Amino acid sequence: MVSVPNVERAVAASPPASRRSELRRRFGPDIDGYGFLLPAIIVMISLVVYPFFLAVWFSVSDAFVGEPSSYVGLENFIYILTEDDIFLMTIWNTLLFAFWSVVFKVVLGLTCALLLQRILKLKRFFRGSVLLPFVAPTALTTLGWWLILDPTYSHINWILANTWPFTMFGLGPYNFLGNPTLAMASVIFVNIWRGIPFFIITILAGLMSIPEHLYDAAEIDGASTWRKFRSITLPLLRPVLAIIILFSTIFTLGEFNIIYVLTRGGPMNSTHLFSTYSFTYGILNHEIALGAAVALFLFPILVLIVVFLLRMVRRDTSHEL
Amino acid sequence: MAEIILRDLWKFYDDVEAVRGINLDIAHNEFIALVGPSGCGKTTTLRMIAGLEDITAGIIEVGDRIINDVPPKDRDIAMVFQNYALYPHMSVYQNMSFGLKLRKTPKDEIERRVRAAADILNIGELLERRPKQLSGGQRQRVAMGRAIVRDPQVFLFDEPLSNLDAKLRVQMRTEIKKIHQRVKTTVVYVTHDQVEAMTLADRIVVMNEGIIEQVGTPEEMYDAPQTLFVASFIGSPSMNFLPCQVEAENGGLAIRLTDNLSFAAPPDRGDRYSPYIGKPMLFGIRPEHISDKRPHTEPTHLDFTSDVVVLEPMGIDTMVFINVGETEITTRSRPRAVSQVGEPMDFTIDMAHMHLIDPESEKVV
């Protein structure tokens, strides 16, 4: 017994343990800390973890509204991948929709931000008004676009037919939401319109954080305007760009409102995205299992994007200005 | 040859006149310091020479060429900025070579020049680092390296040492002086620190409110300031100023400071000072020209006695504050010769170094 360290001897010598100190002995001294975490953990489990695993369960079951469900393995995934042509179309639609939306949002957002940075007169007015598409409720503004693009009442068709110089070309009328290609272009356009303020404001903030004296130094070094943009603005903006591209890609891949209001996935399913198609399956057709399988298909893609972009951000935010 | 000539140079920002018609000739390989309080137009002048600011009116010539409309990159100048302006996403090597790369300098030539500049500045081991991995002094060196590799006709410095701590500042000051001796070029150096200007420059340009107050060597600035502003700006601790009257006395002139204190003016200044007899004037004298009483033979050395108000030991000297009339003035004595606070003390004033200033024109007469 000589080798027993002092601490253990002290424990052994203490009076009979209460339940509390029994817990403490078993889980370590941080038992109180876990207690404080509990409310947050309950909220996380009930609002995030439970619905997520419920969806996962649905996707590997034969769940149908109002009927008991049982486990069917990967049958749903195999079905939508092999026998559901609309789903294959949906994958393609979603990639197309997200790619072009994000590309245009980045390019136009960057352009507008660079312009807005240089506008000094009525600065607040312009910067404020840029935010309008962002702050107005999506369902409402999309209804407005629906009216603008409607084959019968389309403002664009009216303008093409009745105002100079468009009258010279004899364009239109176009069935913007009735033709598969035009419909896809239209929903992409409205998504860009809606998402661009977020890009402009974020990029503008990024631009403002680049110190002016770097441009002075580059000017002395002999950099042209384009070179300054390429060698200073872009590299120093990269962390900001990566973050907004990440967010925007996630939101765009999961877009629902615009599609649902404008086309409901039509015409001929040409604008269905994961979310709208999953809604059609799960809610409209009561095939909850297939709906869940469609929606979950997005998950691994999102994980890959997040990992990739976060790596890029971490590599690039290591310089101070 | 790269002399710089500024002719009647003006700069307006909307309604603000930042630079108001300055003229300046800077000689080839000369080290010029533009010094003045903040907002005096010195940085604006520098930025106009660099081409970072448009010129409202006037002409800038560099080496016989008017460069008003020449873009900065074609002016053959390099600039060191106050906050270094190093590109944070580039390595030290990339920072230093960026300008050369844009000028399509061959790769091995770039390599050679960067190594040479790094050797001069002792930053050879830092070339692969990013700016944020450097200390303030190292960043300062890199900023200078970026200028040196370009081998420009003119170096422009915009308060390059003001972001460094006091000790490093003194060190880098010496460094800059050494570098100028090695890399002979014309230098325009902006600073608000008159000590920096005095120690570094061949000639100093004191600016105030958009105009040049005086141009001269550090010695001229110190010994013969031409305006009240220069007299008060140059020198630390600064010159004492006392209201006074010039009086005729015993065939000469005397400077009366108070009812019972007056000193004979130096005999050779009779012609200069006699027009001001009877007018309210300012008497200026530097602290070091009033010392503890010493044996003397010069006729301009005069003695007086005053009570000590405050003592400020500086080590090598002690500053003794005394009251003359209602004005407190600073004097400079040997530490062992001072009296205690409140006690009378004997002083010797060297009137040969006095300045008489007309308070209306603020000019030294």
XYZ file of C-alpha atoms in Angstrom:
686
model
C 0.000 0.000 0.000
C 3.006 2.236 0.022
C 2.675 2.980 -3.683
C -0.866 4.442 -3.475
C -0.679 8.138 -4.375
C -1.951 10.720 -1.951
C -4.968 11.680 -3.980
C -6.423 8.218 -4.060
C -5.883 7.810 -0.414
C -7.746 11.009 0.226
C -10.693 9.768 -1.830
C -10.701 6.488 -0.049
C -10.634 8.248 3.286
C -13.546 10.591 2.491
C -16.948 9.959 4.082
C -19.519 7.806 2.175
C -20.233 9.466 -1.218
C -23.572 11.186 -1.851
C -25.314 10.553 -5.187
C -23.981 13.808 -6.554
C -20.403 13.083 -5.818
C -20.969 9.547 -7.116
C -21.965 11.092 -10.486
C -19.019 13.419 -10.279
C -16.689 10.514 -9.756
C -18.066 8.666 -12.727
C -18.331 11.512 -15.288
C -15.569 13.769 -14.097
C -15.822 17.212 -12.548
C -17.636 18.739 -15.584
C -20.993 17.163 -14.829
C -22.513 20.633 -14.161
C -21.325 21.785 -17.576
C -23.239 19.009 -19.317
C -26.292 20.110 -17.410
C -25.985 23.626 -18.788
C -25.649 22.244 -22.304
C -28.783 20.164 -22.007
C -31.385 22.744 -23.198
C -29.362 23.442 -26.315
C -28.905 19.748 -26.957
C -32.655 19.138 -26.592
C -33.438 21.917 -29.062
C -30.840 20.608 -31.523
C -32.146 17.073 -31.286
C -35.809 17.936 -31.621
C -35.439 20.524 -34.410
C -32.415 19.335 -36.397
C -31.351 15.807 -35.622
C -34.793 14.218 -35.302
C -36.291 15.633 -38.540
C -33.117 14.782 -40.399
C -33.098 11.164 -39.276
C -36.841 10.953 -39.803
C -36.223 11.976 -43.428
C -33.430 9.429 -43.670
C -35.792 6.785 -42.301
C -38.504 7.781 -44.782
C -36.055 7.494 -47.631
C -35.283 3.868 -46.778
C -38.893 2.922 -46.032
C -42.079 2.526 -48.029
C -43.801 5.344 -46.144
C -47.106 6.478 -47.642
C -49.449 8.994 -46.010
C -51.836 7.217 -43.661
C -50.211 3.786 -43.878
C -47.768 1.940 -41.639
C -44.277 1.874 -43.107
C -41.529 -0.713 -43.174
C -37.866 -0.787 -44.087
C -37.103 -1.344 -47.773
C -33.378 -0.565 -47.977
C -32.170 1.470 -50.932
C -35.182 0.549 -53.057
C -36.416 4.149 -53.294
C -33.057 5.431 -54.471
C -32.739 2.626 -56.987
C -36.228 3.368 -58.232
C -35.736 7.100 -58.765
C -32.354 6.569 -60.371
C -33.356 3.787 -62.729
C -37.023 4.127 -63.462
C -37.878 7.782 -62.866
C -36.919 9.848 -65.923
C -38.284 12.997 -64.321
C -35.847 12.607 -61.448
C -32.879 12.320 -63.797
C -34.166 15.450 -65.484
C -34.446 17.087 -62.086
C -30.782 16.419 -61.309
C -29.787 18.025 -64.581
C -32.215 20.934 -64.041
C -30.902 21.604 -60.575
C -27.270 21.640 -61.672
C -28.083 23.886 -64.626
C -30.181 26.195 -62.482
C -27.616 26.478 -59.699
C -24.601 26.817 -61.978
C -25.925 29.638 -64.138
C -27.588 31.414 -61.227
C -24.415 31.490 -59.161
C -22.142 32.348 -62.093
C -24.282 35.325 -63.060
C -24.733 36.428 -59.470
C -20.960 36.464 -58.951
C -20.155 38.270 -62.188
C -22.993 40.786 -62.018
C -22.672 41.205 -58.260
C -18.976 41.968 -58.567
C -19.596 44.369 -61.447
C -22.354 46.220 -59.608
C -20.296 46.372 -56.409
C -17.329 47.860 -58.275
C -19.641 50.426 -59.882
C -21.397 51.250 -56.624
C -18.062 51.747 -54.909
C -17.244 54.475 -57.398
C -20.621 56.237 -57.232
C -20.216 59.039 -54.729
C -23.284 61.151 -55.432
C -26.469 59.811 -53.822
C -24.357 56.982 -52.460
C -26.810 56.000 -49.751
C -29.762 56.072 -52.111
C -28.137 53.718 -54.620
C -26.722 51.372 -52.020
C -30.077 51.222 -50.261
C -32.153 50.673 -53.381
C -29.945 47.774 -54.438
C -31.309 45.858 -51.475
C -34.957 46.076 -52.614
C -35.258 42.667 -54.312
C -33.768 41.151 -51.196
C -36.067 42.704 -48.608
C -39.388 42.336 -50.436
C -41.133 38.995 -49.747
C -40.120 36.447 -52.391
C -43.602 35.096 -52.980
C -44.868 38.606 -53.637
C -42.124 39.750 -55.986
C -42.212 36.445 -57.795
C -45.905 36.968 -58.410
C -44.925 40.270 -59.992
C -42.483 38.475 -62.256
C -45.134 35.911 -63.047
C -47.316 38.716 -64.343
C -44.445 40.219 -66.310
C -43.665 36.851 -67.905
C -47.262 35.681 -68.351
C -48.019 34.816 -72.011
C -51.217 36.849 -72.096
C -50.311 39.868 -70.008
C -46.523 39.879 -70.458
C -45.098 43.385 -70.172
C -42.060 42.275 -72.105
C -44.097 41.042 -75.027
C -46.100 44.258 -75.004
C -42.929 46.343 -75.049
C -41.415 44.250 -77.839
C -44.559 44.670 -79.907
C -45.371 48.311 -79.252
C -42.260 50.404 -78.582
C -39.536 51.625 -80.828
C -36.895 50.326 -81.558
C -38.123 46.817 -80.767
C -40.989 47.169 -83.239
C -38.438 47.137 -86.070
C -37.382 43.577 -85.314
C -40.836 42.058 -85.055
C -39.887 40.028 -81.979
C -42.252 37.965 -79.885
C -44.633 37.310 -78.449
C -42.784 34.757 -76.350
C -44.367 32.195 -74.070
C -41.768 32.688 -71.349
C -43.128 30.171 -68.903
C -44.594 27.765 -71.449
C -41.460 26.886 -73.420
C -39.019 24.582 -71.559
C -35.862 26.534 -72.458
C -37.420 29.959 -71.888
C -38.994 28.762 -68.660
C -35.641 27.604 -67.316
C -34.040 30.886 -68.418
C -36.869 32.804 -66.750
C -36.585 31.082 -63.364
C -32.797 31.459 -63.474
C -33.258 35.137 -64.292
C -35.651 35.728 -61.399
C -33.359 33.827 -59.051
C -30.431 36.028 -60.095
C -32.563 39.147 -59.659
C -33.540 38.029 -56.220
C -30.087 36.875 -55.091
C -27.906 39.622 -56.470
C -28.339 42.214 -53.677
C -26.775 39.799 -51.208
C -23.770 39.515 -53.501
C -23.495 43.245 -54.142
C -23.655 44.244 -50.500
C -21.275 41.527 -49.334
C -18.762 42.168 -52.101
C -19.040 45.917 -51.506
C -18.172 45.370 -47.856
C -15.231 43.228 -48.969
C -14.075 45.944 -51.366
C -14.208 48.595 -48.662
C -11.943 46.521 -46.449
C -9.126 46.633 -49.016
C -6.916 49.557 -47.989
C -6.599 52.378 -50.495
C -2.821 52.584 -50.102
C -2.401 49.177 -51.743
C -3.832 50.675 -54.925
C -1.479 53.650 -54.584
C 1.456 51.274 -54.271
C 0.276 49.282 -57.282
C -0.170 52.488 -59.266
C 3.459 53.426 -58.516
C 4.533 49.881 -59.336
C 2.982 50.437 -62.742
C -0.155 48.303 -62.569
C -2.938 48.985 -65.040
C -6.540 49.142 -63.840
C -7.110 45.569 -64.983
C -3.894 44.416 -63.339
C -4.839 46.094 -60.058
C -8.159 44.268 -60.200
C -6.487 40.944 -60.941
C -3.529 41.199 -58.581
C -5.038 43.066 -55.638
C -8.833 43.241 -55.679
C -9.527 39.635 -56.654
C -7.015 37.901 -54.356
C -8.038 40.019 -51.384
C -11.701 39.475 -52.178
C -11.364 35.725 -52.474
C -12.346 34.816 -48.897
C -15.484 36.935 -49.219
C -16.289 35.486 -52.637
C -15.807 31.930 -51.397
C -18.192 32.476 -48.501
C -20.977 34.010 -50.572
C -20.572 31.440 -53.330
C -20.892 28.761 -50.666
C -24.042 30.247 -49.189
C -25.567 31.101 -52.503
C -24.919 27.625 -53.915
C -26.596 26.005 -50.939
C -29.614 28.297 -51.117
C -29.889 28.035 -54.876
C -29.726 24.233 -54.857
C -32.567 24.253 -52.372
C -34.636 26.951 -54.130
C -38.381 26.393 -53.928
C -40.411 29.616 -53.832
C -39.564 30.981 -57.249
C -40.140 27.703 -59.054
C -43.338 26.970 -57.177
C -44.863 30.370 -57.930
C -43.682 30.726 -61.529
C -43.845 27.234 -63.082
C -44.556 24.571 -60.443
C -41.801 22.595 -62.133
C -43.377 22.788 -65.588
C -43.655 22.948 -68.485
C -43.202 19.213 -68.898
C -41.127 19.052 -65.676
C -38.426 21.136 -67.337
C -37.925 23.393 -64.302
C -38.306 20.852 -61.499
C -35.594 21.127 -58.851
C -34.982 18.675 -56.006
C -37.153 20.668 -53.649
C -40.152 21.098 -55.932
C -39.995 17.517 -57.177
C -39.686 16.211 -53.655
C -42.704 18.336 -52.708
C -44.648 16.908 -55.621
C -43.847 13.337 -54.590
C -44.164 13.685 -50.840
C -47.016 16.176 -50.379
C -49.016 16.204 -53.589
C -48.720 12.469 -54.375
C -48.432 11.322 -50.734
C -45.347 9.232 -51.593
C -43.375 10.430 -48.606
C -40.668 7.798 -49.024
C -39.860 8.814 -52.603
C -40.071 12.500 -51.688
C -37.526 11.977 -48.949
C -35.247 10.031 -51.266
C -35.325 12.861 -53.803
C -34.596 15.508 -51.191
C -31.807 13.529 -49.559
C -30.099 13.090 -52.874
C -28.979 16.694 -52.509
C -27.281 16.077 -49.191
C -23.979 14.467 -50.287
C -23.609 17.091 -53.029
C -23.980 19.893 -50.469
C -21.497 18.265 -48.122
C -18.924 18.108 -50.907
C -19.454 21.753 -51.823
C -19.197 22.890 -48.213
C -15.982 20.944 -47.603
C -14.412 22.225 -50.799
C -15.289 25.882 -50.256
C -14.443 25.933 -46.576
C -11.003 24.576 -47.393
C -10.526 27.367 -49.866
C -11.621 29.961 -47.318
C -9.355 28.609 -44.624
C -6.381 28.699 -46.947
C -7.044 32.268 -47.954
C -8.074 34.237 -44.915
C -4.640 34.018 -43.391
C -3.533 37.537 -44.318
C -4.319 40.686 -42.433
C -4.815 43.934 -44.279
C 20.187 63.471 -63.832
C 17.044 63.848 -61.841
C 16.502 67.244 -60.458
C 12.913 68.024 -59.535
C 11.410 71.421 -60.178
C 8.080 72.546 -58.765
C 6.724 75.729 -60.361
C 3.812 77.609 -58.824
C 2.132 74.365 -57.771
C -1.482 74.485 -56.582
C -3.870 71.839 -55.342
C -7.553 72.365 -54.536
C -9.891 69.798 -53.073
C -13.292 71.319 -53.859
C -13.050 74.465 -51.718
C -9.996 73.500 -49.696
C -6.675 74.868 -50.870
C -4.225 72.167 -49.836
C -1.174 73.528 -51.656
C -0.996 77.206 -52.540
C 1.524 78.063 -55.201
C 4.778 76.539 -54.063
C 8.113 76.806 -55.897
C 10.988 74.462 -55.215
C 14.143 73.294 -56.974
C 15.519 69.951 -55.813
C 19.028 69.137 -56.997
C 20.233 65.837 -58.432
C 20.859 63.277 -55.670
C 19.736 65.718 -53.021
C 17.929 64.520 -49.884
C 15.071 66.946 -49.290
C 12.775 66.770 -46.281
C 9.310 68.303 -46.447
C 8.353 69.031 -42.890
C 5.394 70.721 -41.270
C 2.370 70.101 -39.058
C -0.403 67.806 -40.284
C -2.547 69.400 -42.944
C 0.249 71.678 -44.156
C 0.195 70.176 -47.672
C 3.431 68.230 -47.527
C 1.914 64.828 -48.277
C -0.267 66.324 -50.997
C 2.852 67.789 -52.596
C 4.562 64.422 -52.444
C 1.557 62.659 -53.942
C 1.498 65.179 -56.769
C 5.148 64.420 -57.506
C 4.272 60.722 -57.415
C 1.312 61.234 -59.724
C -1.249 59.949 -57.244
C -2.959 63.345 -57.134
C -3.902 65.573 -60.048
C -2.214 68.935 -60.229
C -4.692 71.814 -60.073
C -2.226 74.349 -61.478
C 1.501 74.665 -61.982
C 4.254 72.473 -63.333
C 6.319 69.565 -62.033
C 9.532 68.721 -63.888
C 11.648 65.670 -63.214
C 14.962 65.561 -65.072
C 14.055 68.220 -67.662
C 10.728 66.592 -68.441
C 7.357 68.062 -67.505
C 5.505 65.171 -65.896
C 2.149 66.778 -65.087
C 0.282 64.358 -67.336
C 2.699 61.440 -67.187
C 1.145 58.445 -65.394
C 2.929 57.396 -62.174
C 4.445 54.273 -63.692
C 6.264 56.297 -66.357
C 7.685 58.854 -63.950
C 10.574 56.639 -62.863
C 9.866 57.179 -59.181
C 9.443 54.819 -56.264
C 7.519 55.519 -53.107
C 7.643 54.230 -49.551
C 4.322 54.585 -47.766
C 3.555 55.407 -44.164
C 1.798 52.098 -43.514
C 4.190 50.279 -45.861
C 1.371 49.263 -48.258
C 2.790 45.781 -48.693
C 0.538 43.400 -50.615
C -0.678 41.074 -47.848
C -1.265 38.078 -50.133
C 2.212 38.123 -51.642
C 5.529 36.969 -50.224
C 8.307 39.458 -49.564
C 9.943 38.388 -52.817
C 6.719 38.872 -54.751
C 6.166 42.237 -53.104
C 9.583 43.438 -54.122
C 9.442 42.030 -57.649
C 5.878 43.075 -58.515
C 6.902 46.372 -60.113
C 9.699 44.751 -62.114
C 7.398 41.981 -63.262
C 4.914 44.537 -64.570
C 7.768 46.156 -66.489
C 8.528 42.816 -68.113
C 12.017 42.641 -66.631
C 13.668 39.254 -67.390
C 13.332 36.724 -64.582
C 17.036 36.358 -63.782
C 17.422 40.142 -63.750
C 14.541 40.400 -61.252
C 16.126 37.698 -59.122
C 19.493 39.490 -59.181
C 18.026 42.866 -58.249
C 15.820 41.537 -55.457
C 18.773 39.646 -53.942
C 20.952 42.758 -54.165
C 18.336 44.948 -52.494
C 17.695 42.291 -49.854
C 21.416 42.268 -49.100
C 21.536 46.035 -48.669
C 18.563 45.862 -46.299
C 19.524 42.666 -44.495
C 16.282 40.885 -45.321
C 17.745 37.991 -47.323
C 16.183 35.363 -45.036
C 12.721 36.891 -45.152
C 12.067 36.654 -48.879
C 9.613 33.748 -48.631
C 7.612 35.216 -45.753
C 4.300 37.006 -45.937
C 4.095 40.594 -44.610
C 2.049 39.576 -41.574
C 4.900 37.330 -40.441
C 7.216 40.337 -40.229
C 7.838 42.865 -37.474
C 7.253 46.564 -38.060
C 10.908 47.245 -38.752
C 11.138 44.335 -41.178
C 8.045 45.514 -43.043
C 9.635 48.916 -43.278
C 12.733 47.372 -44.852
C 10.656 45.411 -47.338
C 8.810 48.593 -48.300
C 12.167 50.244 -48.947
C 13.380 47.159 -50.786
C 10.421 47.391 -53.114
C 11.541 50.917 -53.953
C 15.234 50.090 -54.265
C 14.831 47.200 -56.740
C 13.212 49.560 -59.183
C 16.387 51.658 -59.266
C 14.334 54.814 -59.767
C 15.484 58.356 -60.451
C 13.567 59.625 -57.457
C 12.670 58.130 -54.091
C 9.587 59.427 -52.333
C 9.094 58.723 -48.629
C 5.742 59.461 -46.995
C 6.316 59.530 -43.227
C 8.004 56.131 -43.409
C 8.997 55.899 -39.761
C 5.891 57.199 -38.020
C 4.433 53.711 -37.441
C 7.543 52.449 -35.649
C 8.277 52.684 -31.953
C 10.725 55.322 -30.762
C 13.805 53.146 -30.548
C 13.282 51.491 -33.918
C 12.610 54.866 -35.451
C 16.036 56.166 -34.480
C 17.609 52.961 -35.772
C 15.809 53.090 -39.121
C 16.637 56.778 -39.441
C 20.331 55.933 -39.434
C 19.609 53.077 -41.803
C 17.881 55.352 -44.289
C 20.813 57.723 -44.173
C 23.234 54.885 -44.877
C 21.092 53.591 -47.704
C 20.998 57.022 -49.296
C 24.761 57.138 -49.151
C 24.941 53.763 -50.932
C 22.066 54.168 -53.365
C 22.622 57.693 -54.608
C 19.333 59.144 -55.823
C 17.166 62.165 -55.354
C 15.018 61.741 -52.262
C 11.924 63.634 -51.207
C 11.081 62.735 -47.633
C 7.889 63.849 -45.928
C 7.759 63.934 -42.151
C 6.115 65.849 -39.360
C 9.078 65.111 -37.108
C 11.579 67.954 -37.298
C 14.296 65.825 -35.703
C 14.012 63.335 -38.577
C 14.176 66.185 -41.046
C 17.196 67.763 -39.338
C 19.157 64.518 -39.099
C 18.443 63.151 -42.570
C 18.094 65.960 -45.022
C 20.587 67.945 -47.071
C 17.969 70.670 -47.176
C 14.744 71.117 -45.283
C 11.534 72.592 -46.636
C 9.229 73.828 -43.900
C 5.617 73.999 -45.050
C 2.661 75.567 -43.294
C -0.919 75.999 -44.504
C -0.097 75.086 -48.064
C 2.875 77.378 -48.569
C 6.628 77.037 -48.119
C 7.797 78.990 -45.106
C 11.513 78.471 -45.670
C 13.990 76.305 -47.537
C 17.495 75.748 -46.238
C 20.089 73.444 -44.777
C 19.405 72.088 -41.284
C 21.938 74.584 -39.892
C 20.267 77.522 -41.641
C 16.888 76.407 -40.365
C 18.217 76.221 -36.865
C 20.400 79.321 -36.755
C 18.571 81.655 -39.072
C 14.845 80.977 -39.218
C 13.086 83.498 -41.386
C 9.614 83.322 -39.905
C 7.996 82.954 -36.512
C 6.593 79.601 -37.650
C 9.970 78.137 -38.612
C 11.575 79.543 -35.467
C 8.963 77.844 -33.310
C 8.733 74.629 -35.347
C 12.425 73.754 -35.645
C 14.301 72.874 -32.489
C 13.416 70.803 -29.467
C 12.673 72.067 -26.895
C 11.379 74.912 -28.959
C 12.495 78.522 -28.981
C 11.305 80.938 -26.287
C 9.281 83.923 -27.406
C 8.858 87.049 -25.263
C 7.122 90.323 -25.989
C 9.760 93.086 -26.105
C 10.545 96.622 -27.201
C 13.608 97.897 -29.018
C 15.123 100.957 -27.301
C 18.004 103.280 -28.130
C 20.591 103.116 -25.347
C 24.134 104.441 -24.950
C 24.570 104.885 -28.677
C 23.409 101.323 -29.323
C 20.139 99.411 -29.150
C 18.666 97.472 -26.254
C 15.920 94.858 -26.079
C 13.614 95.627 -23.155
C 11.769 92.532 -21.875
C 10.340 93.878 -18.595
C 10.542 97.133 -16.659
C 13.735 96.034 -14.948
C 15.207 93.593 -17.473
C 16.765 94.640 -20.744
C 19.730 93.413 -22.753
C 21.944 95.268 -25.191
C 21.308 94.084 -28.741
C 24.313 92.722 -30.654
C 26.168 95.801 -32.010
C 26.161 94.560 -35.630
C 22.366 94.545 -35.811
C 21.844 98.273 -35.319
C 20.774 98.907 -38.893
C 18.425 95.943 -38.980
C 16.667 96.684 -35.714
C 16.557 100.508 -35.612
C 13.381 100.840 -37.763
C 11.510 98.923 -35.065
C 12.334 101.191 -32.132
C 9.265 101.707 -29.979
C 7.105 99.061 -31.696
C 5.809 95.968 -29.847
C 8.039 93.119 -31.052
C 8.772 89.482 -30.206
C 12.121 88.413 -28.823
C 13.153 84.875 -29.631
C 15.957 82.852 -28.042
C 16.622 79.121 -27.884
C 16.923 77.444 -24.455
C 20.574 76.521 -25.036
C 21.506 80.187 -25.416
C 20.543 80.927 -21.842
C 22.763 78.866 -19.548
C 24.078 78.882 -16.010
C 26.495 81.771 -15.486
C 29.873 81.178 -17.106
C 33.046 83.238 -17.424
C 32.926 85.062 -20.732
C 34.642 87.755 -22.763
C 32.256 88.168 -25.698
C 30.398 91.480 -25.584
C 27.163 89.699 -26.543
C 27.250 87.433 -23.467
C 25.271 89.113 -20.695
C 24.388 88.034 -17.160
C 21.137 88.188 -15.208
C 19.535 86.555 -12.173
C 16.145 84.863 -11.853
C 14.271 82.456 -9.553
C 14.032 78.825 -10.619
C 10.404 77.732 -11.218
C 10.771 74.130 -12.418
C 13.729 71.811 -13.046
C 13.668 69.118 -15.734
C 16.795 66.942 -15.615
C 17.552 65.480 -19.056
C 20.758 63.703 -18.105
C 23.383 65.576 -20.055
C 21.655 68.920 -19.325
C 18.959 70.191 -17.047
C 16.117 72.340 -18.326
C 15.526 75.262 -15.984
C 12.188 77.040 -16.284
C 12.122 80.688 -15.177
C 9.594 83.519 -15.376
C 10.401 86.622 -17.363
C 7.566 89.083 -16.851
C 4.483 86.920 -17.273
C 6.064 84.432 -19.657
C 7.641 81.175 -18.608
C 10.774 80.391 -20.588
C 13.052 77.387 -20.850
C 16.787 77.569 -20.307
C 19.450 74.921 -20.475
C 22.166 74.459 -17.850
C 24.762 71.973 -16.695
C 23.150 69.706 -14.098
C 25.606 70.593 -11.358
C 25.262 74.353 -11.796
C 21.532 74.692 -11.126
C 19.919 76.107 -8.000
C 16.998 74.538 -6.144
C 13.407 75.353 -7.119
C 12.436 78.736 -5.663
C 16.040 79.835 -5.244
C 17.634 82.611 -7.345
C 20.121 81.519 -9.994
C 22.626 83.385 -12.164
C 22.337 83.018 -15.920
C 24.324 84.032 -18.986
C 22.400 84.886 -22.163
C 24.082 84.874 -25.584
C 22.442 87.768 -27.427
C 24.338 86.903 -30.647
C 21.744 84.131 -31.128
C 18.677 86.264 -30.509
C 15.934 86.751 -33.092
C 13.683 89.776 -33.421
C 10.281 89.027 -34.880
C 7.699 91.461 -36.180
C 4.432 90.068 -34.727
C 2.395 91.631 -37.549
C 4.184 90.025 -40.487
C 5.474 87.128 -38.374
C 8.820 87.577 -40.140
C 12.207 87.518 -38.444
C 13.891 90.895 -38.987
